[in-house]
Short mmCIF file of C-alpha atoms and ligand atoms in Angstrom, two decimals:
data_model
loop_
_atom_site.label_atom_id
_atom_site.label_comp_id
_atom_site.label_asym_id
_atom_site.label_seq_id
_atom_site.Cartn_x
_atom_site.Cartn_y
_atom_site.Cartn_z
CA UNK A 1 -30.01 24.80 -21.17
CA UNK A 2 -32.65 23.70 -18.71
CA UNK A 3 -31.86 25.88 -15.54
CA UNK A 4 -35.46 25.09 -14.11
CA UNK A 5 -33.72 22.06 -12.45
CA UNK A 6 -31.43 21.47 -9.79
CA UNK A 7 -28.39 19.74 -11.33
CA UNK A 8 -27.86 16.21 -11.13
CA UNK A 9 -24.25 15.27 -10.58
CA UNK A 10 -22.84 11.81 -11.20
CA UNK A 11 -21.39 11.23 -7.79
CA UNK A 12 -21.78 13.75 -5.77
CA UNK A 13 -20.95 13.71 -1.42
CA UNK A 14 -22.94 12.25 0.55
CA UNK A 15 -22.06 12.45 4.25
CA UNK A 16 -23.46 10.77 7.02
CA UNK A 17 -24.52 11.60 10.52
CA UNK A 18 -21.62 11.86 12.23
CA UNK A 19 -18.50 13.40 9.79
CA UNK A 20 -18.86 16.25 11.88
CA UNK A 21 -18.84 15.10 15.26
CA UNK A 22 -15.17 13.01 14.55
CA UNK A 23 -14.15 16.81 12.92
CA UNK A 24 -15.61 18.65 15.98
CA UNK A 25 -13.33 16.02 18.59
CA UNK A 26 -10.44 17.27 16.61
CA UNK A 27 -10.95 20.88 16.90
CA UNK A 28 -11.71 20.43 20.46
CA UNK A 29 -8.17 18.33 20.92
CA UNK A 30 -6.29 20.89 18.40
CA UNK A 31 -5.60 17.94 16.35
CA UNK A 32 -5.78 20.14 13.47
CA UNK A 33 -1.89 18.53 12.02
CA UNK A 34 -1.56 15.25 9.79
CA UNK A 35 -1.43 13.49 13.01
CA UNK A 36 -4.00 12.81 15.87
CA UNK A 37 -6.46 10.23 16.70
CA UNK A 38 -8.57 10.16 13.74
CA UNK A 39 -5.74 8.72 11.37
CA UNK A 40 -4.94 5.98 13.78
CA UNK A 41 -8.57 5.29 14.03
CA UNK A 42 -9.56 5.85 10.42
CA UNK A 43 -6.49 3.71 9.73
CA UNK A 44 -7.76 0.26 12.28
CA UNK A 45 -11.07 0.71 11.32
CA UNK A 46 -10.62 0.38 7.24
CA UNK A 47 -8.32 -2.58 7.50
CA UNK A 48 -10.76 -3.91 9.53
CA UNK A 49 -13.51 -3.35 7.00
CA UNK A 50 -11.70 -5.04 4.51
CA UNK A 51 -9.39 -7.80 6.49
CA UNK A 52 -6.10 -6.50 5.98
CA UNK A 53 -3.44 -6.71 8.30
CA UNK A 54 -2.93 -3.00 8.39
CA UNK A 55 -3.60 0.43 6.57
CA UNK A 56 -1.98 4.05 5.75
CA UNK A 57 -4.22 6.95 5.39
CA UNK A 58 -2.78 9.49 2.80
CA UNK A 59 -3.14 12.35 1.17
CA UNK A 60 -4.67 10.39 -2.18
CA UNK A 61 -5.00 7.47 -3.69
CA UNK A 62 -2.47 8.54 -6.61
CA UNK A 63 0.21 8.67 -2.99
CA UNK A 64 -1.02 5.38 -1.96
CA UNK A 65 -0.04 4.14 -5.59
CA UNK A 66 3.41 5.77 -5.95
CA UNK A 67 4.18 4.65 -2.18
CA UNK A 68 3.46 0.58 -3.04
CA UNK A 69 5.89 1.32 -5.97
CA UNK A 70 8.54 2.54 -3.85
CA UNK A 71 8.02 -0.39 -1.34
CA UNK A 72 8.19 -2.67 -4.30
CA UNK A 73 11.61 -1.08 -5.06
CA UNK A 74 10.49 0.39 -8.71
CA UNK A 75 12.80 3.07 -10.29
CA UNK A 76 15.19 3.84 -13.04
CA UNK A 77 14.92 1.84 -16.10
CA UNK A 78 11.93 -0.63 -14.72
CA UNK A 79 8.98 -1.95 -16.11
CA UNK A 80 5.05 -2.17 -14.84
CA UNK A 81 2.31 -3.87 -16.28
CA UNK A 82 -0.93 -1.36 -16.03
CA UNK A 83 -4.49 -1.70 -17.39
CA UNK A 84 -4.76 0.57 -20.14
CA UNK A 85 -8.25 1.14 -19.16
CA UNK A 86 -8.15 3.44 -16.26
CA UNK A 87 -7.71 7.03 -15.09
CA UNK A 88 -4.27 8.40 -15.62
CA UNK A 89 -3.22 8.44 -12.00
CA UNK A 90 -3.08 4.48 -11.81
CA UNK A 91 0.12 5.31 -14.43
CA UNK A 92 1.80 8.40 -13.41
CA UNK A 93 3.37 7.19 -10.54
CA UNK A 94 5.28 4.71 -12.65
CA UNK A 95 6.83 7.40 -14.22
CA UNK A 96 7.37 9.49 -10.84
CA UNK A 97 9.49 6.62 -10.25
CA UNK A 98 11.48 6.75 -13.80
CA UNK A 99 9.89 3.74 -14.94
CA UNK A 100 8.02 2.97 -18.23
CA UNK A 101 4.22 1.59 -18.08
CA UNK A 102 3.20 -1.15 -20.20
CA UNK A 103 -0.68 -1.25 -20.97
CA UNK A 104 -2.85 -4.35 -20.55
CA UNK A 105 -6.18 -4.21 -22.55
CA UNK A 106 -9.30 -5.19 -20.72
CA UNK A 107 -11.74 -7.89 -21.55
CA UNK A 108 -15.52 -7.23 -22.51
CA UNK A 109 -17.14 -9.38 -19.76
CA UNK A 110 -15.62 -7.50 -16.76
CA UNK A 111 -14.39 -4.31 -18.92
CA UNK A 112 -11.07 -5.05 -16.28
CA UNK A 113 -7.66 -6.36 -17.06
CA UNK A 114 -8.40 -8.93 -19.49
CA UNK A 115 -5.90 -12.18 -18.97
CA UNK A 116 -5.21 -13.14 -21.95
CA UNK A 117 -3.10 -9.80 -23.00
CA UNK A 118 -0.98 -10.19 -19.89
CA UNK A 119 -0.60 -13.72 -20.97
CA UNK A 120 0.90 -12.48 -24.34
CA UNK A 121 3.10 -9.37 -22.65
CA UNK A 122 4.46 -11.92 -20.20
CA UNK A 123 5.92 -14.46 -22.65
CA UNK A 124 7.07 -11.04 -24.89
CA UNK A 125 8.96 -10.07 -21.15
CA UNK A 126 10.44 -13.58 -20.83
CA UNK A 127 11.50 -13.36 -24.49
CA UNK A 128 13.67 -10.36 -24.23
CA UNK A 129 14.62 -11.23 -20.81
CA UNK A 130 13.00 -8.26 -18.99
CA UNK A 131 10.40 -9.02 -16.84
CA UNK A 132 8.19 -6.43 -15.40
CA UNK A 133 8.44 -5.38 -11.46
CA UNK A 134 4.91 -5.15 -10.50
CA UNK A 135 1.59 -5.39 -12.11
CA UNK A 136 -0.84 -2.75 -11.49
CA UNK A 137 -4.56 -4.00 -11.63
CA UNK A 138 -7.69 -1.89 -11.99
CA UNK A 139 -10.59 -2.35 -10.46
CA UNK A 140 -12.84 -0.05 -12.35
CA UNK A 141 -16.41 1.33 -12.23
CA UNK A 142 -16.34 -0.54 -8.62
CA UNK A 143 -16.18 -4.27 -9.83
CA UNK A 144 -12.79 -5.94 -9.19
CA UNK A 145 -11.27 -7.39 -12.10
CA UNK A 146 -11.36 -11.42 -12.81
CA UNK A 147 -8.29 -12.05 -10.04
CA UNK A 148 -7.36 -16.11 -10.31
CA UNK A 149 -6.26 -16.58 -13.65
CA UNK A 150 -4.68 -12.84 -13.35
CA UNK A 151 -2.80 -14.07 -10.14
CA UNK A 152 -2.32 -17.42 -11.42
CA UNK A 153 -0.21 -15.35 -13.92
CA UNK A 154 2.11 -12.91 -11.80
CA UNK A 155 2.83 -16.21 -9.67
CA UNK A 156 3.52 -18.32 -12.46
CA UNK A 157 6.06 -15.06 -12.96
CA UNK A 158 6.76 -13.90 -9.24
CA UNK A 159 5.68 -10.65 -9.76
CA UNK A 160 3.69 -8.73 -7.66
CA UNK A 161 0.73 -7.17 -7.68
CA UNK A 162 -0.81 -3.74 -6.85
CA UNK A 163 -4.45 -3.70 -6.77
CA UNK A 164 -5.95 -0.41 -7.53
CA UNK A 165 -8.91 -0.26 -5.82
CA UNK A 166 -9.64 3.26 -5.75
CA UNK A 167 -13.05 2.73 -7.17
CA UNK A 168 -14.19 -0.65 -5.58
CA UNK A 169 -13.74 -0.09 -2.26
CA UNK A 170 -16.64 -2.63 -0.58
CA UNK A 171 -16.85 -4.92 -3.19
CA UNK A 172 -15.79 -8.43 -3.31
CA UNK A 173 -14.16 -11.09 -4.86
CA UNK A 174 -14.97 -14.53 -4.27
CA UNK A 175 -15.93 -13.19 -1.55
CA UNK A 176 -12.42 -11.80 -0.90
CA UNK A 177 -12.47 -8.06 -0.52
CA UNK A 178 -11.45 -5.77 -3.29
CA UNK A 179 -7.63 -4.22 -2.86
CA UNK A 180 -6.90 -7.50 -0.45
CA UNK A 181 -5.94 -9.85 -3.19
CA UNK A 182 -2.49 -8.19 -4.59
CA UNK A 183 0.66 -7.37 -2.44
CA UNK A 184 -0.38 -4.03 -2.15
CA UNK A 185 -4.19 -2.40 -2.35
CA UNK A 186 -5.07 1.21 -2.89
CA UNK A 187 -8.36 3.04 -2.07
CA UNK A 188 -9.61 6.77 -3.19
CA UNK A 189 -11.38 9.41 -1.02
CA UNK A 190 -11.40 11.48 -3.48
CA UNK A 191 -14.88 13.52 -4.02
CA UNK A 192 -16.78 11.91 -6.20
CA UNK A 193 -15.90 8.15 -4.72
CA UNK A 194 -17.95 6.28 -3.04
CA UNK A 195 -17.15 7.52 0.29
CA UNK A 196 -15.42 10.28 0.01
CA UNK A 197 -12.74 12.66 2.95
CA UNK A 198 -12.46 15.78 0.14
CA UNK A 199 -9.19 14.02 -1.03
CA UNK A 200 -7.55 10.72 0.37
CA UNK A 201 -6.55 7.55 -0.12
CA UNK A 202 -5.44 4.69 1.62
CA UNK A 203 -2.75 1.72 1.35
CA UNK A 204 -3.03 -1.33 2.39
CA UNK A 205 -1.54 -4.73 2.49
CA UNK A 206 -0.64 -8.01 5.36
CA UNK A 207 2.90 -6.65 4.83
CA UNK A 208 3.39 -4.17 7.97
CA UNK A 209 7.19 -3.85 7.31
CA UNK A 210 6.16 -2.41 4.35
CA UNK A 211 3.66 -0.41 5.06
CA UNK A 212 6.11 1.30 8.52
CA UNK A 213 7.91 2.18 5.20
CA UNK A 214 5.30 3.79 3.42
CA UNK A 215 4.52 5.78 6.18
CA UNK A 216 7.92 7.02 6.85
CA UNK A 217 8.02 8.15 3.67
CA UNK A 218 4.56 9.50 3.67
CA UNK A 219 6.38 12.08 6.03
CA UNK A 220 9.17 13.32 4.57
CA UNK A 221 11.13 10.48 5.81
CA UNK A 222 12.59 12.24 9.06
CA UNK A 223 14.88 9.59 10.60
CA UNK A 224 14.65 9.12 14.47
CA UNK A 225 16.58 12.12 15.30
CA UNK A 226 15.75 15.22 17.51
CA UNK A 227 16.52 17.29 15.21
CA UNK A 228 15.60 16.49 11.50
CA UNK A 229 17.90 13.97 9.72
CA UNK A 230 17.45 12.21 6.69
CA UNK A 231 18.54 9.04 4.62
CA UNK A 232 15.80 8.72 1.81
CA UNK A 233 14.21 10.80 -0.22
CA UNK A 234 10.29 11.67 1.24
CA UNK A 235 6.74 12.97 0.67
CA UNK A 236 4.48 15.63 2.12
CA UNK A 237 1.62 12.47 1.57
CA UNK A 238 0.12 12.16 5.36
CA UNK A 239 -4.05 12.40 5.44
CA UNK A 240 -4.85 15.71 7.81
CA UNK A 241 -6.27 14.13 11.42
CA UNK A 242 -9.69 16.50 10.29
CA UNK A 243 -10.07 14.56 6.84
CA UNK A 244 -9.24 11.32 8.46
CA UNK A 245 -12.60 12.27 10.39
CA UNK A 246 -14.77 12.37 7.66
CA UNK A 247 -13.40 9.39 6.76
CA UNK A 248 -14.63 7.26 9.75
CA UNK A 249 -17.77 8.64 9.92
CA UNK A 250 -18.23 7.67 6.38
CA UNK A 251 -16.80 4.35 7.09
CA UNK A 252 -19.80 3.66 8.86
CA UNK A 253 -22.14 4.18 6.24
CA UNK A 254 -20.23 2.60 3.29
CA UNK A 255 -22.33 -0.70 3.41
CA UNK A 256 -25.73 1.89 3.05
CA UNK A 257 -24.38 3.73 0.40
CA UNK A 258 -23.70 0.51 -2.10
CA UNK A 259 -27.02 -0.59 -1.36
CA UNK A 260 -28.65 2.19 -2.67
CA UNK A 261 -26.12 2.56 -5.47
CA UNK A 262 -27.35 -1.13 -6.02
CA UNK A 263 -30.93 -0.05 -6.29
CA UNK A 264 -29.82 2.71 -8.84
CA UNK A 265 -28.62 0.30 -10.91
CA UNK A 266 -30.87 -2.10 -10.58
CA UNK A 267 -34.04 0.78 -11.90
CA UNK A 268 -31.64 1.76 -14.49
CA UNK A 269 -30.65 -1.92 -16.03
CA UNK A 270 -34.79 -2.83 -15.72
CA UNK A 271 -35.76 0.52 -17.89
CA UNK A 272 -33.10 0.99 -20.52
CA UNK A 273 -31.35 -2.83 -20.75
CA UNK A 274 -34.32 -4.07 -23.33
CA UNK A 275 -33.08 -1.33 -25.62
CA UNK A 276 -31.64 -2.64 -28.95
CA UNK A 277 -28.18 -1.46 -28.97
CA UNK A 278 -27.63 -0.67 -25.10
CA UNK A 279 -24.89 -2.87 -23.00
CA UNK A 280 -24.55 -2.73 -19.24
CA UNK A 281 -21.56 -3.39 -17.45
CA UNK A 282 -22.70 -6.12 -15.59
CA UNK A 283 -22.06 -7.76 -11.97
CA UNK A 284 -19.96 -11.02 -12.70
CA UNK A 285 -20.54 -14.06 -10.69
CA UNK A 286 -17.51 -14.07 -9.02
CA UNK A 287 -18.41 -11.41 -6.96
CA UNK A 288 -19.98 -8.04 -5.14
CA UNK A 289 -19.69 -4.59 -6.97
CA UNK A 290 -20.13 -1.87 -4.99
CA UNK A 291 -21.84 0.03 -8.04
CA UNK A 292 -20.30 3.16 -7.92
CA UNK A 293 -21.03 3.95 -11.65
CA UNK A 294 -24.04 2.54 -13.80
CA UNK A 295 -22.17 2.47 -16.61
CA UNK A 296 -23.05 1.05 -20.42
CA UNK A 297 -22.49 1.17 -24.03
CA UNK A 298 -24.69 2.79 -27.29
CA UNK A 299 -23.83 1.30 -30.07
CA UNK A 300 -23.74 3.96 -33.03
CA UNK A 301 -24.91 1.67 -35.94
CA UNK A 302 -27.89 0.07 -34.24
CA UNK A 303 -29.44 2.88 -32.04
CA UNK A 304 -28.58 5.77 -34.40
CA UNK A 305 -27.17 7.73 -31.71
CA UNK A 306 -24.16 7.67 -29.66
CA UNK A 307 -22.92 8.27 -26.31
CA UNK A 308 -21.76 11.24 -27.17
CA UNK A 309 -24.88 12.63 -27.88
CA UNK A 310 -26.81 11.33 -25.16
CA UNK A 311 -24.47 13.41 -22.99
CA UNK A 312 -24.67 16.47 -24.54
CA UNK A 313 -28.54 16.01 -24.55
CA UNK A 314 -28.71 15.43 -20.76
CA UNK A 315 -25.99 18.34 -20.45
CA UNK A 316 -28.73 20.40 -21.90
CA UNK A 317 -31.07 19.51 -19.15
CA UNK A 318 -28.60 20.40 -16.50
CA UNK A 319 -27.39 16.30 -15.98
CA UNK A 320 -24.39 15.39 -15.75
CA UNK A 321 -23.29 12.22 -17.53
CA UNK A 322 -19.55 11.18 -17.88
CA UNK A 323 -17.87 9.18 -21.26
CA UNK A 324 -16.00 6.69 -19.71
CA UNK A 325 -12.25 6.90 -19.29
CA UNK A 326 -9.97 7.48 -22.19
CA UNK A 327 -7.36 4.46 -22.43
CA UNK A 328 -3.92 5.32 -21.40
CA UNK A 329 -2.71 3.63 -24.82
CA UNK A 330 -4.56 6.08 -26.71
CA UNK A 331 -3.41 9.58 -23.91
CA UNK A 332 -0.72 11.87 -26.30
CA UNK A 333 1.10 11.14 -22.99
CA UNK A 334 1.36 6.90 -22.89
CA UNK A 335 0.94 6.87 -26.66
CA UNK A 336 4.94 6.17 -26.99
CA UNK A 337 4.23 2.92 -24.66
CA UNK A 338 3.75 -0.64 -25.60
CA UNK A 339 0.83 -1.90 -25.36
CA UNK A 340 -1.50 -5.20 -25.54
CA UNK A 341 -4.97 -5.68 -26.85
CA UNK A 342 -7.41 -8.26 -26.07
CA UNK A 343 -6.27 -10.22 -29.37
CA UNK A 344 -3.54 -9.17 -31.67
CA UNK A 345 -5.60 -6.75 -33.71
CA UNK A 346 -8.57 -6.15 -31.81
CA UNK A 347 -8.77 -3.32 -28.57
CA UNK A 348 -11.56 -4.14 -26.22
CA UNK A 349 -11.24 -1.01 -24.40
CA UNK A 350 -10.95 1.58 -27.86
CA UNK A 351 -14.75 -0.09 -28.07
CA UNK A 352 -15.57 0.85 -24.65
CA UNK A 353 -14.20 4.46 -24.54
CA UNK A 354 -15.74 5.00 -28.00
CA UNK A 355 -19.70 4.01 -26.92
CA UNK A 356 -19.30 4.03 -23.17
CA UNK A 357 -21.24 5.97 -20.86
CA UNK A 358 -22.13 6.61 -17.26
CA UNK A 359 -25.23 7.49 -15.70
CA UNK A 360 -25.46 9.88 -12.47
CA UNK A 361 -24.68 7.14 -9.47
CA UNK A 362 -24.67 8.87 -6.46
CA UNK A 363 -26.32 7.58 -3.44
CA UNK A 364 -28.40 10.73 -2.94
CA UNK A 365 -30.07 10.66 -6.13
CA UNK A 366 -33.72 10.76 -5.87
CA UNK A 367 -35.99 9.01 -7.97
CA UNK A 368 -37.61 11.85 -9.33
CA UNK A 369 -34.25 12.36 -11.08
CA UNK A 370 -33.60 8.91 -12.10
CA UNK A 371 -36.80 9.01 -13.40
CA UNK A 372 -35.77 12.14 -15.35
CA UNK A 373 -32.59 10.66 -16.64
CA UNK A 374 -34.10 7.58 -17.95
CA UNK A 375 -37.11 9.51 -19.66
CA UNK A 376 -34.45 11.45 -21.68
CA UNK A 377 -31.93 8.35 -22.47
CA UNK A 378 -35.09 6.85 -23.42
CA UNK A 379 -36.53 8.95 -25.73
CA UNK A 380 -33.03 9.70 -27.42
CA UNK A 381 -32.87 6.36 -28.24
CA UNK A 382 -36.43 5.36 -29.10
CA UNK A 383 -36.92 8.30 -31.40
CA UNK A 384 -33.90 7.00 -33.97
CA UNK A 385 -35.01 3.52 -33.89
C1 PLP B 1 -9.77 8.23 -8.45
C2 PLP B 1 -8.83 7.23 -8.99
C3 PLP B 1 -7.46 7.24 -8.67
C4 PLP B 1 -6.79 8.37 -7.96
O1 PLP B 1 -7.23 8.64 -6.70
P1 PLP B 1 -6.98 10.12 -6.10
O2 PLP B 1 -7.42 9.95 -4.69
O3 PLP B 1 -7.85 11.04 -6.88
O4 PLP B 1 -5.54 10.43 -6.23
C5 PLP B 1 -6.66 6.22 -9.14
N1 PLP B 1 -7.15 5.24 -9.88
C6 PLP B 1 -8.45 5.19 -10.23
C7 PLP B 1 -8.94 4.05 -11.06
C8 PLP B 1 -9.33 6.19 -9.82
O5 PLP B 1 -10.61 6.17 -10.20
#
């Protein structure tokens, strides 16, 4: 192992200039509780960012997920539509609620919910009579998923959608902001996001009835009592007023951060792309990424290596490169669920997880390092040509 060198993470913090100063108001106020000035604020400001009607800061984005399936009235006995390729917490909250995921495949151009398999689970709901009560849709790797033919779909159906946006917060489609598009639209803090408040997440939707709701329950659901009564069952799911101050001062440099994730990419795709074998994940026309990840495939047969490999080599120089996630349809814990592939027998996203790979992102990479990184992917792959 190559201790010489710093390590390179794959998206690590980066805060801004004034994170502190937001935290700093707080301590001065004592508005140390999940309540205070920074929620409210951090709250406005993000639906303003992204043109919803309103916002709830929480705890996580895995809260923000469970709370638009509560608002959407999931429980007992229901049905959800998820993208199989994802990180587990875009699921588990369908099964907080007693319900029973069904995963959509992806499709290769976008790597995101791929229409076609919801096509074919949607006319499989309509033949046994049970339809689904939401669709969840990923947003992965910080491109949002092809939206009008999926939404041409769940209205065709009248089923709504959540938009998981935890990792495309900033991007656009059609020049429609990611997590705007479905019902409900969920954003991650979490630390290795894009912006990141340690851990949070936010909901958000034009629904403010709803999103009162969420809140409440966000809570614990105390009724408006002085003394504490309750009707419904809550959550301990509030952001702290401290976190919610990181969160607005890195608000304000969210637009600076994907354009220098942009220009990561951008150096990656022009060294390594003309490599026989390698695949980006590409921007599609349709819209913005934010580029949290650079993320592509090695195919095995022609490069005579594998992603695999390539990690464990840059592990050895103290790098840290990520396989991409492992589809819920293939998790010991989802394997019991139903599930449909692009076409009838072939899975897009078994592919993906099998040669995917992502490349240290974060915005304060230097180029030294990239540099570094790409010499090493690069000579992996040249020396078994
Ligand atoms: C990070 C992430 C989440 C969960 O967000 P937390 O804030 O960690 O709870 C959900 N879905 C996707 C796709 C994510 O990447």
């Amino acid at each position: 192992m190559n201790r010489s060198s710093k390590r390179i993470y794959l998206s690590p913090p980066h805060m801004g200039e004034k994170e502190q100063q937001f935290i700093k108001e707080a301590f001065d106020h004592n508005w140390i509780a999940p309540v205070g000035p920074n929620i409210n604020l951090f709250e406005r400001e993000l639906a303003e960012y992204v043109g919803s009607k309103g916002a709830v800061a929480l705890s996580s984005g895995t809260a923000a997920i469970h709370l638009a399936l509560r608002c959407l009235g999931i429980g007992n006995g229901d049905t959800v539509f998820c993208s199989t390729f994802t990180f587990v917490a875009s699921a588990n909250p369908i099964v907080y609620e007693g319900a029973e995921p069904i995963f959509i495949d992806s499709d290769l151009e976008t790597w995101n919910m791929c229409p076609l398999a919801l096509e074919r689970a949607f006319i499989d709901a309509k033949n046994s009579g049970k339809f689904p009560k939401a669709v969840i849709v990923v947003n992965l790797y910080g491109q949002s998923a092809n939206m009008d033919p999926i939404v041409k779909i769940c209205e065709h159906y009248n089923v709504p959608i959540i938009e998981d946006a935890a990792e495309s917060l900033g991007a656009t489609y059609k020049g429609k902001p990611s997590g705007t598009i479905g019902k409900f639209g969920i954003y991650s803090f979490n630390g290795n996001k894009i912006i990141t408040t340690s851990n949070g997440g936010m909901l958000v939707s034009d629904d403010i009835e709803a999103l009162n709701k969420a809140r409440h329950w966000s809570t614990q659901a105390k009724d408006a009592f002085n003394y504490y009564h309750h009707t419904e069952i809550g959550y301990n799911y509030r952001l702290s007023n401290i976190l919610a101050g990181i969160g607005r001062g890195q608000l304000m440099v969210l637009d600076d951060r994907i354009k220098v994730r942009r220009k990561i990419f951008n150096k990656y795709f022009d060294e390594l792309s003309n490599l026989d074998g390698i695949e980006f994940l590409l921007e599609a026309p349709y819209g913005n990424s934010n580029h949290w990840l650079t993320v592509l495939t090695i195919d095995p047969i022609i490069t005579g290596t594998s992603a695999e490999k390539v990690i464990d080599l840059l592990e050895e120089q103290n790098i840290e490169a990520r396989r991409v996630w492992k589809p819920m349809h293939l998790q010991p814990l989802y394997s019991h669920c139903k599930y449909y592939p692009h076409e009838n027998s072939r899975s897009i996203s078994d592919v993906l997880f099998a040669n995917g790979i992502c490349l240290p992102s974060g915005s304060n990479l230097t180029m030294e390092e990239q540099d570094r990184i790409i010499h090493f992917v690069k000579k992996e792959i040249l020396s078994k040509a």
